[in-house]
Short mmCIF file of C-alpha atoms and ligand atoms in Angstrom, two decimals:
data_model
loop_
_atom_site.label_atom_id
_atom_site.label_comp_id
_atom_site.label_asym_id
_atom_site.label_seq_id
_atom_site.Cartn_x
_atom_site.Cartn_y
_atom_site.Cartn_z
CA MET A 1321 99.98 123.49 81.41
CA SER A 1322 100.67 120.03 81.01
CA TYR A 1323 98.74 117.47 83.95
CA GLN A 1324 100.68 116.34 86.78
CA VAL A 1325 99.74 113.49 88.35
CA LEU A 1326 98.48 113.62 91.79
CA ALA A 1327 101.21 111.62 93.39
CA ARG A 1328 103.41 113.77 92.29
CA LYS A 1329 101.59 117.01 92.81
CA TRP A 1330 100.84 116.02 96.05
CA ARG A 1331 104.43 114.74 97.11
CA PRO A 1332 104.93 115.98 100.78
CA HIS A 1333 107.72 119.04 100.51
CA ASP A 1334 108.54 118.95 104.12
CA PHE A 1335 107.90 116.72 107.52
CA GLU A 1336 104.80 118.18 108.64
CA SER A 1337 102.57 117.42 105.25
CA MET A 1338 104.13 113.22 105.53
CA VAL A 1339 101.07 111.09 106.38
CA GLY A 1340 101.13 108.06 108.64
CA GLN A 1341 104.98 107.82 109.40
CA GLU A 1342 105.13 109.98 112.65
CA HIS A 1343 107.58 107.72 114.64
CA VAL A 1344 110.09 108.08 111.69
CA VAL A 1345 109.39 111.97 111.14
CA ALA A 1346 109.65 112.21 114.97
CA ALA A 1347 113.04 110.38 115.48
CA LEU A 1348 114.34 112.04 112.23
CA LYS A 1349 113.32 115.59 113.50
CA HIS A 1350 115.06 115.22 116.47
CA ALA A 1351 118.35 113.66 115.22
CA LEU A 1352 118.38 116.93 113.12
CA ASP A 1353 117.28 119.16 115.82
CA GLU A 1354 120.05 117.99 118.01
CA ASN A 1355 122.81 117.57 115.08
CA ARG A 1356 123.25 114.08 115.90
CA LEU A 1357 123.31 112.75 112.39
CA HIS A 1358 124.38 109.00 111.51
CA HIS A 1359 125.95 108.72 108.13
CA ALA A 1360 123.80 106.05 106.71
CA TYR A 1361 120.20 105.51 106.85
CA LEU A 1362 118.24 102.34 105.82
CA PHE A 1363 114.61 103.28 105.23
CA THR A 1364 111.85 99.79 104.84
CA GLY A 1365 108.32 99.53 103.94
CA THR A 1366 106.40 98.20 100.93
CA ARG A 1367 106.18 100.46 97.90
CA GLY A 1368 104.61 103.57 97.63
CA VAL A 1369 104.38 104.56 101.60
CA GLY A 1370 107.09 107.38 101.49
CA LYS A 1371 110.64 105.92 101.42
CA THR A 1372 111.99 108.37 98.25
CA THR A 1373 109.68 111.30 99.84
CA LEU A 1374 111.25 110.89 102.91
CA SER A 1375 114.98 110.75 101.47
CA ARG A 1376 114.39 114.11 99.66
CA ILE A 1377 113.16 116.11 102.71
CA LEU A 1378 116.00 114.90 104.69
CA ALA A 1379 118.30 115.77 101.76
CA LYS A 1380 116.79 119.40 101.74
CA CYS A 1381 117.10 119.22 105.77
CA LEU A 1382 120.92 118.94 105.27
CA ASN A 1383 121.06 121.10 102.61
CA CYS A 1384 118.80 124.02 103.28
CA VAL A 1385 120.35 127.40 103.66
CA GLY A 1386 117.38 129.41 104.50
CA GLU A 1387 115.89 132.38 102.41
CA ASP A 1388 118.67 134.60 103.61
CA GLY A 1389 121.42 131.81 102.81
CA LYS A 1390 122.56 131.67 106.32
CA GLY A 1391 120.77 128.76 107.76
CA GLY A 1392 122.26 125.54 108.84
CA VAL A 1393 120.84 121.91 109.14
CA THR A 1394 117.31 122.09 109.85
CA SER A 1395 114.20 120.14 110.50
CA HIS A 1396 112.08 122.73 108.72
CA PRO A 1397 113.72 123.06 105.36
CA CYS A 1398 112.77 126.95 103.80
CA GLY A 1399 111.50 125.06 100.26
CA LYS A 1400 112.66 128.45 99.23
CA CYS A 1401 116.54 128.53 98.89
CA GLU A 1402 118.29 127.02 95.67
CA ALA A 1403 118.93 123.86 97.36
CA CYS A 1404 115.43 123.34 98.69
CA ARG A 1405 114.28 124.15 94.77
CA ALA A 1406 116.77 122.09 93.11
CA ILE A 1407 115.90 118.92 95.38
CA ASP A 1408 112.41 119.22 94.70
CA GLU A 1409 113.01 119.63 91.07
CA GLY A 1410 115.16 116.72 90.75
CA ARG A 1411 118.20 118.76 89.86
CA PHE A 1412 120.35 119.25 92.50
CA VAL A 1413 123.84 118.02 91.60
CA ASP A 1414 124.49 116.73 95.45
CA TYR A 1415 121.62 114.63 95.64
CA ILE A 1416 122.19 111.60 93.68
CA GLU A 1417 119.02 108.95 93.36
CA ILE A 1418 120.49 105.40 92.00
CA ASP A 1419 117.98 102.55 91.35
CA ALA A 1420 119.88 99.66 92.52
CA ALA A 1421 117.59 97.41 90.35
CA SER A 1422 119.26 98.63 87.25
CA ASN A 1423 122.82 99.40 88.37
CA ARG A 1424 123.73 96.55 90.22
CA SER A 1425 126.91 95.37 89.27
CA VAL A 1426 130.04 95.79 91.21
CA GLU A 1427 131.45 98.12 88.73
CA GLU A 1428 128.86 100.39 89.02
CA MET A 1429 129.34 100.57 92.97
CA THR A 1430 132.68 101.07 92.38
CA GLN A 1431 132.14 104.20 89.98
CA LEU A 1432 129.76 105.62 92.28
CA LEU A 1433 132.18 105.55 95.48
CA GLU A 1434 134.61 107.04 93.68
CA ARG A 1435 132.84 109.87 93.03
CA ALA A 1436 131.74 109.86 96.62
CA MET A 1437 135.23 111.02 97.37
CA TYR A 1438 134.86 114.26 96.08
CA ALA A 1439 133.56 117.26 97.85
CA PRO A 1440 129.86 118.53 96.99
CA SER A 1441 130.39 120.68 94.26
CA ASN A 1442 127.75 123.54 96.04
CA ALA A 1443 126.30 121.96 98.89
CA ARG A 1444 127.22 120.95 102.49
CA TYR A 1445 126.16 117.27 102.18
CA LYS A 1446 126.39 115.06 99.15
CA VAL A 1447 123.69 112.83 99.70
CA TYR A 1448 123.50 109.20 98.02
CA MET A 1449 120.03 107.78 97.81
CA ILE A 1450 120.27 104.01 96.86
CA ASP A 1451 116.75 102.88 96.27
CA GLU A 1452 115.84 98.99 96.03
CA VAL A 1453 119.28 98.23 97.66
CA HIS A 1454 118.61 94.31 98.12
CA MET A 1455 119.05 94.18 94.43
CA LEU A 1456 122.93 95.04 94.67
CA THR A 1457 124.98 91.87 93.85
CA THR A 1458 127.25 90.73 96.67
CA HIS A 1459 130.13 92.14 95.23
CA ALA A 1460 128.85 95.17 94.97
CA PHE A 1461 127.55 95.10 98.79
CA ASN A 1462 131.17 94.30 99.80
CA ALA A 1463 132.40 96.99 97.73
CA MET A 1464 130.52 99.79 99.62
CA LEU A 1465 130.86 98.33 102.99
CA LYS A 1466 134.07 100.25 103.73
CA THR A 1467 132.53 103.48 102.73
CA LEU A 1468 129.31 103.12 104.35
CA GLU A 1469 131.70 102.26 107.67
CA GLU A 1470 133.25 105.61 107.47
CA PRO A 1471 132.21 107.85 104.60
CA PRO A 1472 133.80 111.20 104.11
CA GLU A 1473 132.15 113.68 106.67
CA TYR A 1474 130.41 115.33 103.94
CA VAL A 1475 128.51 112.05 102.44
CA LYS A 1476 125.43 110.67 103.77
CA PHE A 1477 123.90 107.35 102.80
CA ILE A 1478 120.71 106.76 102.52
CA LEU A 1479 119.33 103.21 101.53
CA ALA A 1480 115.63 102.29 100.77
CA THR A 1481 114.47 98.41 100.55
CA THR A 1482 110.83 96.77 99.95
CA ASP A 1483 112.51 93.68 101.36
CA PRO A 1484 115.48 94.16 104.08
CA GLN A 1485 115.54 90.69 104.54
CA LYS A 1486 117.47 90.08 101.25
CA VAL A 1487 120.28 93.13 102.49
CA PRO A 1488 123.26 91.39 104.19
CA VAL A 1489 123.69 91.99 107.97
CA THR A 1490 126.93 93.86 107.63
CA VAL A 1491 125.15 96.65 105.65
CA LEU A 1492 122.53 96.62 108.02
CA SER A 1493 124.59 96.99 110.71
CA ARG A 1494 126.16 99.94 109.55
CA CYS A 1495 122.93 101.76 108.91
CA LEU A 1496 120.35 103.29 111.02
CA GLN A 1497 117.35 101.40 110.34
CA PHE A 1498 113.63 102.90 110.13
CA ASN A 1499 110.59 101.10 109.26
CA LEU A 1500 108.28 102.54 107.26
CA LYS A 1501 104.77 101.64 108.13
CA ASN A 1502 101.92 100.71 105.79
CA MET A 1503 99.05 103.33 105.25
CA SER A 1504 95.93 102.65 106.84
CA PRO A 1505 93.00 102.90 104.60
CA ALA A 1506 91.76 105.80 107.03
CA ALA A 1507 95.08 107.75 106.70
CA VAL A 1508 94.62 107.06 102.68
CA SER A 1509 91.03 108.23 102.50
CA GLY A 1510 91.58 111.13 104.60
CA HIS A 1511 94.63 112.24 102.87
CA MET A 1512 92.57 111.76 99.48
CA GLN A 1513 90.08 114.27 100.78
CA HIS A 1514 92.62 116.75 101.51
CA VAL A 1515 93.71 116.42 98.07
CA MET A 1516 89.95 116.59 96.52
CA GLN A 1517 89.21 120.01 98.27
CA GLN A 1518 92.06 121.59 97.46
CA GLU A 1519 91.35 120.21 93.95
CA GLY A 1520 88.01 121.43 94.19
CA ILE A 1521 86.76 117.99 92.93
CA PRO A 1522 83.46 116.77 94.45
CA ALA A 1523 84.08 113.14 95.96
CA GLU A 1524 81.64 110.89 98.14
CA PRO A 1525 83.44 109.94 101.00
CA ALA A 1526 82.36 106.24 100.76
CA ALA A 1527 84.04 106.25 97.05
CA LEU A 1528 87.39 107.85 98.85
CA ASP A 1529 87.03 104.93 101.24
CA LEU A 1530 86.51 102.39 98.78
CA LEU A 1531 89.58 103.51 97.06
CA ALA A 1532 91.66 103.66 100.01
CA ARG A 1533 91.08 99.96 100.87
CA ALA A 1534 91.94 98.64 97.16
CA ALA A 1535 95.43 101.04 97.43
CA ARG A 1536 96.36 98.26 100.14
CA GLY A 1537 98.32 100.08 102.11
CA SER A 1538 100.28 102.67 99.40
CA MET A 1539 99.92 106.02 99.23
CA ARG A 1540 101.30 106.46 96.25
CA ASP A 1541 99.15 103.39 94.92
CA GLY A 1542 95.89 105.41 96.21
CA LEU A 1543 96.49 108.33 94.74
CA SER A 1544 97.05 106.62 91.17
CA LEU A 1545 93.85 105.11 91.76
CA LEU A 1546 92.20 108.38 92.63
CA ASP A 1547 93.79 110.04 89.05
CA GLN A 1548 92.09 106.99 87.26
CA ALA A 1549 88.68 107.57 89.35
CA ILE A 1550 88.89 111.45 88.41
CA ALA A 1551 89.02 110.20 84.59
CA PHE A 1552 86.81 107.35 84.73
CA CYS A 1553 84.01 109.56 86.68
CA ALA A 1554 84.44 112.74 84.52
CA GLY A 1555 84.13 115.29 87.42
CA ASP A 1556 82.05 113.92 90.37
CA VAL A 1557 83.58 110.68 92.06
CA THR A 1558 80.84 108.63 93.07
CA LEU A 1559 80.91 105.33 94.99
CA GLU A 1560 78.79 104.02 92.16
CA LYS A 1561 81.31 104.63 89.57
CA VAL A 1562 84.16 103.76 91.57
CA ARG A 1563 82.70 100.45 92.12
CA ALA A 1564 81.97 99.90 88.54
CA MET A 1565 85.88 101.15 87.84
CA LEU A 1566 87.38 98.78 90.37
CA GLY A 1567 85.02 95.99 89.21
CA VAL A 1568 83.98 95.78 93.02
CA MET A 1569 80.60 94.54 93.84
CA ASP A 1570 77.77 96.56 95.61
CA SER A 1571 78.23 95.57 99.04
CA ASP A 1572 74.63 95.11 99.16
CA VAL A 1573 74.96 91.92 97.14
CA LEU A 1574 77.28 90.23 99.33
CA CYS A 1575 75.16 91.31 102.74
CA ASP A 1576 72.43 89.73 100.60
CA LEU A 1577 74.19 86.64 99.93
CA THR A 1578 75.34 86.18 103.83
CA GLU A 1579 71.66 86.50 104.76
CA MET A 1580 70.50 84.15 102.48
CA VAL A 1581 73.22 81.47 103.90
CA LEU A 1582 72.38 82.31 107.30
CA GLU A 1583 68.73 81.54 106.86
CA GLY A 1584 69.37 78.39 104.82
CA ARG A 1585 68.12 79.98 101.48
CA ALA A 1586 70.44 77.67 98.96
CA LYS A 1587 68.17 78.36 96.12
CA GLU A 1588 68.10 82.07 96.07
CA ALA A 1589 71.99 82.16 96.95
CA LEU A 1590 72.81 80.13 93.87
CA GLU A 1591 70.73 82.36 91.51
CA THR A 1592 72.72 85.36 93.06
CA ALA A 1593 75.76 83.73 92.25
CA ARG A 1594 74.78 83.46 88.90
CA GLN A 1595 73.27 86.73 88.54
CA ILE A 1596 76.72 87.90 89.90
CA GLY A 1597 78.52 86.33 86.86
CA LEU A 1598 76.10 87.98 84.40
CA ASP A 1599 77.14 91.27 86.13
CA GLY A 1600 81.01 91.08 85.03
CA VAL A 1601 82.11 90.65 87.92
CA SER A 1602 84.69 88.48 88.64
CA TYR A 1603 83.80 85.21 90.95
CA GLY A 1604 87.56 85.62 92.60
CA GLN A 1605 87.14 89.30 93.08
CA ALA A 1606 83.40 88.28 94.52
CA VAL A 1607 85.22 85.98 97.00
CA ARG A 1608 87.97 88.59 97.99
CA ASP A 1609 85.02 91.21 98.76
CA TRP A 1610 82.92 88.67 100.53
CA ALA A 1611 86.09 87.65 102.82
CA SER A 1612 86.52 91.67 103.59
CA LEU A 1613 83.22 91.91 104.80
CA MET A 1614 82.83 88.99 107.28
CA HIS A 1615 86.50 90.80 108.27
CA ARG A 1616 84.50 93.70 108.94
CA ILE A 1617 81.56 91.59 110.70
CA ALA A 1618 83.94 90.14 112.90
CA ILE A 1619 85.50 93.52 114.00
CA LEU A 1620 82.12 95.06 114.58
CA GLN A 1621 81.19 91.99 116.77
CA ARG A 1622 84.14 92.39 118.96
CA VAL A 1623 84.58 96.47 118.90
CA PRO A 1624 81.49 98.02 118.06
CA ASP A 1625 82.58 101.34 117.50
CA ALA A 1626 85.89 100.42 115.26
CA LEU A 1627 84.44 101.00 111.85
CA THR A 1628 84.27 104.73 112.01
CA ASP A 1629 84.41 104.89 107.52
CA SER A 1630 81.43 105.98 105.94
CA ASP A 1631 80.11 103.07 104.38
CA SER A 1632 76.72 103.12 103.23
CA ALA A 1633 76.68 99.31 103.97
CA LEU A 1634 77.75 100.05 108.05
CA ALA A 1635 73.88 99.47 108.94
CA ARG A 1636 73.49 96.07 107.46
CA ILE A 1637 76.98 94.68 108.42
CA ARG A 1638 75.44 95.85 112.21
CA THR A 1639 72.82 93.86 111.63
CA LEU A 1640 75.01 90.76 110.30
CA ALA A 1641 77.38 90.88 113.36
CA SER A 1642 74.21 90.91 115.66
CA SER A 1643 72.44 87.75 113.93
CA MET A 1644 75.83 85.63 113.69
CA THR A 1645 78.30 84.43 116.22
CA PRO A 1646 81.65 85.15 116.05
CA GLU A 1647 82.64 81.49 115.42
CA GLU A 1648 80.52 81.25 112.21
CA VAL A 1649 82.07 84.43 111.16
CA GLN A 1650 85.57 82.83 111.87
CA LEU A 1651 84.43 79.55 109.57
CA ASP A 1652 82.89 81.56 107.05
CA TYR A 1653 85.90 83.59 106.75
CA GLN A 1654 88.11 80.67 106.56
CA ILE A 1655 85.68 79.18 104.08
CA LEU A 1656 86.36 82.07 101.74
CA LEU A 1657 89.76 82.18 102.01
CA GLN A 1658 90.15 78.37 101.27
CA ALA A 1659 87.64 79.48 98.02
CA ARG A 1660 90.07 81.68 97.20
CA ALA A 1661 92.93 79.69 97.53
CA ASP A 1662 91.50 76.86 95.47
CA MET A 1663 89.71 78.89 92.59
CA ALA A 1664 92.49 77.99 90.20
CA GLN A 1665 91.88 74.16 90.85
CA ALA A 1666 88.33 74.41 90.96
CA PRO A 1667 86.22 73.29 87.51
CA ASP A 1668 85.66 76.98 86.64
CA GLU A 1669 85.16 80.25 88.82
CA TYR A 1670 81.19 79.81 89.02
CA ALA A 1671 82.02 76.13 90.56
CA GLY A 1672 84.72 77.51 92.79
CA PHE A 1673 82.23 80.34 93.99
CA THR A 1674 79.15 78.23 94.41
CA MET A 1675 81.08 75.63 96.02
CA ALA A 1676 82.00 78.18 99.06
CA ILE A 1677 78.44 79.22 99.05
CA LEU A 1678 77.28 75.22 99.45
CA ARG A 1679 80.37 74.58 101.97
CA MET A 1680 78.78 77.17 104.27
CA LEU A 1681 75.36 75.88 104.13
CA ALA A 1682 76.84 72.60 105.01
CA PHE A 1683 78.76 74.12 108.02
CA LYS A 1684 75.76 75.97 109.21
CA PRO A 1685 75.03 74.94 112.52
CA ALA A 1686 71.62 73.41 113.66
CA GLY A 1687 69.29 75.60 112.01
CA PHE A 1688 69.99 73.84 108.81
CA ALA A 1689 67.50 71.18 107.87
CA PRO A 1690 68.90 68.33 105.43
CA GLY A 1691 66.47 67.78 102.66
CA GLY A 1692 66.36 71.01 101.68
CA LYS A 1693 63.60 72.00 104.46
CA VAL A 1694 64.49 75.28 105.57
CA PRO A 1695 63.33 75.91 109.21
CA GLU A 1696 60.73 78.71 109.98
CA LYS A 1697 62.04 81.88 110.47
CA LYS A 1698 61.12 83.45 113.58
CA PRO A 1699 60.32 87.23 113.26
CA GLU A 1700 61.58 87.68 117.08
CA PRO A 1701 64.93 86.63 117.96
CA ALA A 1702 67.94 88.53 116.08
CA ARG A 1703 70.73 85.67 117.25
CA ARG A 1704 71.07 82.58 115.60
CA THR A 1705 72.13 80.73 119.15
CA THR A 1706 68.60 81.43 120.29
CA LYS A 1707 66.84 80.65 116.74
CA ALA A 1708 68.74 77.56 116.07
CA ASN A 1709 68.18 75.83 119.38
CA ASP A 1710 64.21 76.82 119.11
CA ALA A 1711 63.84 75.57 115.36
CA ALA A 1712 66.30 72.41 115.80
CA GLY A 1713 64.62 70.65 118.56
CA ALA A 1714 66.91 67.85 119.75
CA MET A 1715 70.34 69.23 118.33
CA PRO A 1716 72.69 69.80 120.72
CA PRO A 1717 73.12 73.25 121.53
CA GLU A 1718 75.79 75.61 121.16
CA ILE A 1719 78.17 76.85 123.75
CA PRO A 1720 76.39 79.86 124.94
CA HIS A 1721 78.68 82.87 123.49
CA ASP A 1722 79.85 85.22 126.57
CA ASP A 1723 78.59 88.24 124.96
CA VAL A 1724 75.06 87.23 124.72
CA PRO A 1725 72.89 89.37 126.51
CA PRO A 1726 71.96 87.66 129.86
CA GLU A 1727 68.17 87.56 129.00
CA ILE A 1728 68.64 85.91 125.67
CA ALA A 1729 70.94 83.32 127.34
CA ALA A 1730 68.42 82.81 129.71
CA GLU A 1731 65.39 82.48 127.23
CA ALA A 1732 67.55 80.20 125.21
CA ALA A 1733 68.98 77.89 127.87
CA PRO A 1734 67.64 74.50 126.88
CA PRO A 1735 67.08 71.78 129.91
CA TRP A 1736 70.78 69.97 129.36
CA ALA A 1737 72.16 73.55 129.67
CA ASP A 1738 73.85 72.22 132.73
CA LEU A 1739 75.69 69.61 131.04
CA PRO A 1740 79.45 70.03 130.39
CA PRO A 1741 79.67 71.63 127.16
CA GLN A 1742 79.82 69.73 124.03
CA GLU A 1743 81.58 70.16 120.82
CA PRO A 1744 79.49 72.38 118.67
CA GLY A 1745 77.21 70.65 115.96
CA ARG A 1746 79.18 71.62 113.12
CA GLY A 1747 82.06 70.80 111.47
CA GLU A 1748 81.84 67.07 112.01
CA HIS A 1749 80.68 66.32 108.14
ZN1 ZN B 1008 115.87 125.73 102.06
#
């Protein structure tokens, strides 16, 4: 048997198995059950979130005749009748998928509309699915307006686009619009887990989490990456191999780097940066992963139980979250984003990356003594607010943050704590 890629093999065949688009599914099911069907739908959303899949399911709902051949329009297509099977297999003559990117001219649209006038050959509804509809020319759009407003009763239009901004309002106003959401990494990795169980291939949850994050909101991209990972890992999908496949850094290295910056260990940080290059990871990717780490730290600081993933680095991220102030995390995140944007203009990637490290060090609050003298590390306090004030003597205090536990805040409060708050020391260089 020939191998079928996962994205196709696991394409949902009914509303129940759709992942992550509950709001759209509920509205469509309701419309089908109440028999309140619009004649034109517009599905919007980025690639790989389920526009085509949803369109095929809807076509089946409209044309399913049930196993006994007597069924009507339903929100639960049987999957067994000729119409259901033909649509699933892509050979149903009255379900027509058109890619507007390659059929965009007015002539092609006119031909299509002329054919739409004929009744379906062997079905209840003729369903036209026009993908990437924003690619149509203005003339083609104009040609379809009339039909789109009042199509023959046996014709349904399903338009799909990744870029609804480019669809004329005259078209938008004739369609019922549904915005498909980007898939959350949790939804993608949950589905991957299900697929892997069904396929009987062992996979580490952390490896799937990493793949899901790399899919950036697209289930199709996620399953393609999973295909790639299965091939790359030759059987057992592990975090280590997936990391190597994606060229993603070990998050431990980034946690180490963050710690070095926090403690002003500039020399070690630069040495680590050099090592990253030697390990063959691109600095651009490293900057991105580091920003992603800062993002996770910031989330953990505000909502401690927000990250439910099985990341092995979670414990370390928690430690970092408790030893940085939210302001520092924000600033470091901003520095990394800027470094990413500047990467193309930097003398080289290594310079771009290390400059980001040096910038973080330069903007470090009180704890960093110029001239490379690193303040003595105290074993006790975990929060830098306290550490910084202890070590820096006369430096102005950080504004105490509202989530500092009272006992730490009291311990750290210097004599001038009653004065009106000043600007924090960072950012003035
Ligand atoms: Zn059926």
